[in-house]
Short mmCIF file of C-alpha atoms in Angstrom, two decimals:
data_model
loop_
_atom_site.label_atom_id
_atom_site.label_comp_id
_atom_site.label_asym_id
_atom_site.label_seq_id
_atom_site.Cartn_x
_atom_site.Cartn_y
_atom_site.Cartn_z
CA MET A 117 82.91 88.74 93.39
CA SER A 118 82.01 92.29 95.10
CA ILE A 119 85.57 93.94 95.68
CA THR A 120 84.84 96.81 98.82
CA GLN A 121 87.46 100.48 98.82
CA PHE A 122 88.15 102.98 100.56
CA LYS A 123 89.43 105.50 99.26
CA ASP A 124 91.18 109.05 101.62
CA THR A 125 91.72 106.59 104.76
CA LEU A 126 93.32 109.40 106.22
CA ASN A 127 90.38 112.37 105.84
CA ALA A 128 87.81 109.61 105.44
CA HIS A 129 84.26 110.26 108.21
CA LEU A 130 83.65 107.28 110.33
CA PRO A 131 80.54 107.62 111.12
CA ASP A 132 80.34 105.00 113.82
CA SER A 133 81.36 106.67 117.51
CA SER A 134 81.42 105.17 120.70
CA PRO A 135 83.26 104.43 124.32
CA VAL A 136 85.45 101.93 124.03
CA ALA A 137 84.53 98.07 125.43
CA VAL A 138 86.70 97.66 128.01
CA PRO A 139 88.61 101.03 129.07
CA LEU A 140 90.69 101.39 132.55
CA GLY A 141 90.87 104.68 133.50
CA GLU A 142 90.98 108.09 132.01
CA PRO A 143 90.56 109.64 129.59
CA ILE A 144 87.57 107.12 127.90
CA ALA A 145 88.98 106.12 124.70
CA VAL A 146 86.34 106.84 121.67
CA ALA A 147 87.21 103.89 119.06
CA SER A 148 84.91 105.16 114.80
CA THR A 149 84.80 102.03 112.31
CA LEU A 150 83.03 102.21 108.43
CA SER A 151 83.59 98.93 107.77
CA VAL A 152 82.04 96.10 105.84
CA GLU A 153 81.43 92.12 107.07
CA ARG A 154 80.81 89.88 103.93
CA SER A 155 79.73 86.68 104.84
CA ASP A 156 82.93 84.61 104.18
CA GLY A 157 83.85 85.73 107.60
CA VAL A 158 86.56 88.17 107.11
CA GLU A 159 86.07 91.94 108.24
CA THR A 160 87.17 95.32 106.99
CA GLY A 161 87.69 98.18 107.23
CA ILE A 162 89.11 101.25 108.54
CA TRP A 163 88.97 102.41 112.43
CA GLU A 164 90.19 105.24 115.19
CA CYS A 165 90.59 104.94 118.61
CA THR A 166 91.46 108.82 120.23
CA PRO A 167 93.60 108.46 123.60
CA GLY A 168 93.20 106.52 127.25
CA VAL A 169 93.91 102.98 127.61
CA TRP A 170 91.43 99.89 127.27
CA ARG A 171 91.26 96.31 127.05
CA ARG A 172 91.56 94.11 123.69
CA GLN A 173 89.14 91.81 124.16
CA ILE A 174 88.87 90.96 119.79
CA LYS A 175 89.16 86.79 118.81
CA SER A 176 89.22 87.48 115.76
CA GLN A 177 92.86 87.12 114.04
CA GLU A 178 92.58 90.41 112.73
CA PHE A 179 97.01 92.10 109.74
CA CYS A 180 96.07 96.31 110.28
CA HIS A 181 97.91 99.15 108.83
CA PHE A 182 98.09 102.05 111.12
CA ILE A 183 98.52 105.26 108.88
CA GLN A 184 98.08 107.99 111.99
CA GLY A 185 99.07 108.03 115.75
CA ARG A 186 101.27 106.73 117.77
CA CYS A 187 99.96 103.62 121.02
CA THR A 188 101.09 100.25 121.70
CA PHE A 189 99.88 96.90 122.22
CA THR A 190 101.13 94.91 125.67
CA PRO A 191 100.18 90.86 124.65
CA ASP A 192 99.02 88.97 128.04
CA ASN A 193 102.64 87.42 128.51
CA GLY A 194 104.56 88.86 126.45
CA GLU A 195 106.36 92.09 125.22
CA ILE A 196 105.21 95.91 125.30
CA VAL A 197 104.91 96.55 121.31
CA HIS A 198 105.60 99.64 119.99
CA ILE A 199 103.55 101.44 117.01
CA GLN A 200 103.43 104.84 115.18
CA ALA A 201 101.95 106.04 111.79
CA GLY A 202 103.34 103.33 109.07
CA ASP A 203 103.79 100.27 110.33
CA ALA A 204 101.58 96.84 109.95
CA LEU A 205 101.02 94.22 113.03
CA MET A 206 99.29 90.85 112.29
CA LEU A 207 97.40 90.17 116.06
CA PRO A 208 96.98 86.20 115.92
CA ALA A 209 93.42 84.37 116.94
CA ASN A 210 93.20 85.57 120.67
CA SER A 211 95.86 87.63 121.71
CA THR A 212 94.00 89.70 124.26
CA GLY A 213 96.24 92.32 125.92
CA ILE A 214 96.93 96.10 126.82
CA TRP A 215 95.75 98.72 124.49
CA ASP A 216 97.77 102.98 125.13
CA ILE A 217 97.31 105.03 122.38
CA GLN A 218 99.46 108.30 122.95
CA GLU A 219 98.18 109.90 120.61
CA THR A 220 94.85 109.75 118.30
CA VAL A 221 95.35 106.33 115.91
CA ARG A 222 94.09 106.14 112.37
CA LYS A 223 93.82 101.80 110.80
CA THR A 224 92.96 99.42 108.20
CA TYR A 225 92.37 96.63 109.04
CA VAL A 226 91.60 92.75 108.16
CA LEU A 227 89.25 90.98 111.10
CA ILE A 228 88.93 87.10 110.12
CA LEU A 229 86.54 85.75 111.95
#
């Protein structure tokens, strides 16, 4: 068994940075990720995103804990979810919808592929 540890998640350097896949207007949010994918289909990491509105495309089940920022998520055919630093969220598989990042957010996450 291999243990994955991310130290000082609020300040850790995130090497990968690119615009979100499906932006909905300006500004176009930029996301950065530091992650580890295991052979059993589980991915975990730290993710950060700058302000902007975009469509969530991930089909995987996701648990995340927000450690910085403020945003909303509006699931397709669902009610808006307000999120801020300190909140945790469990997104079932196929949870598509709209992210609206008001303040740069940073979260730790686990994707179950």
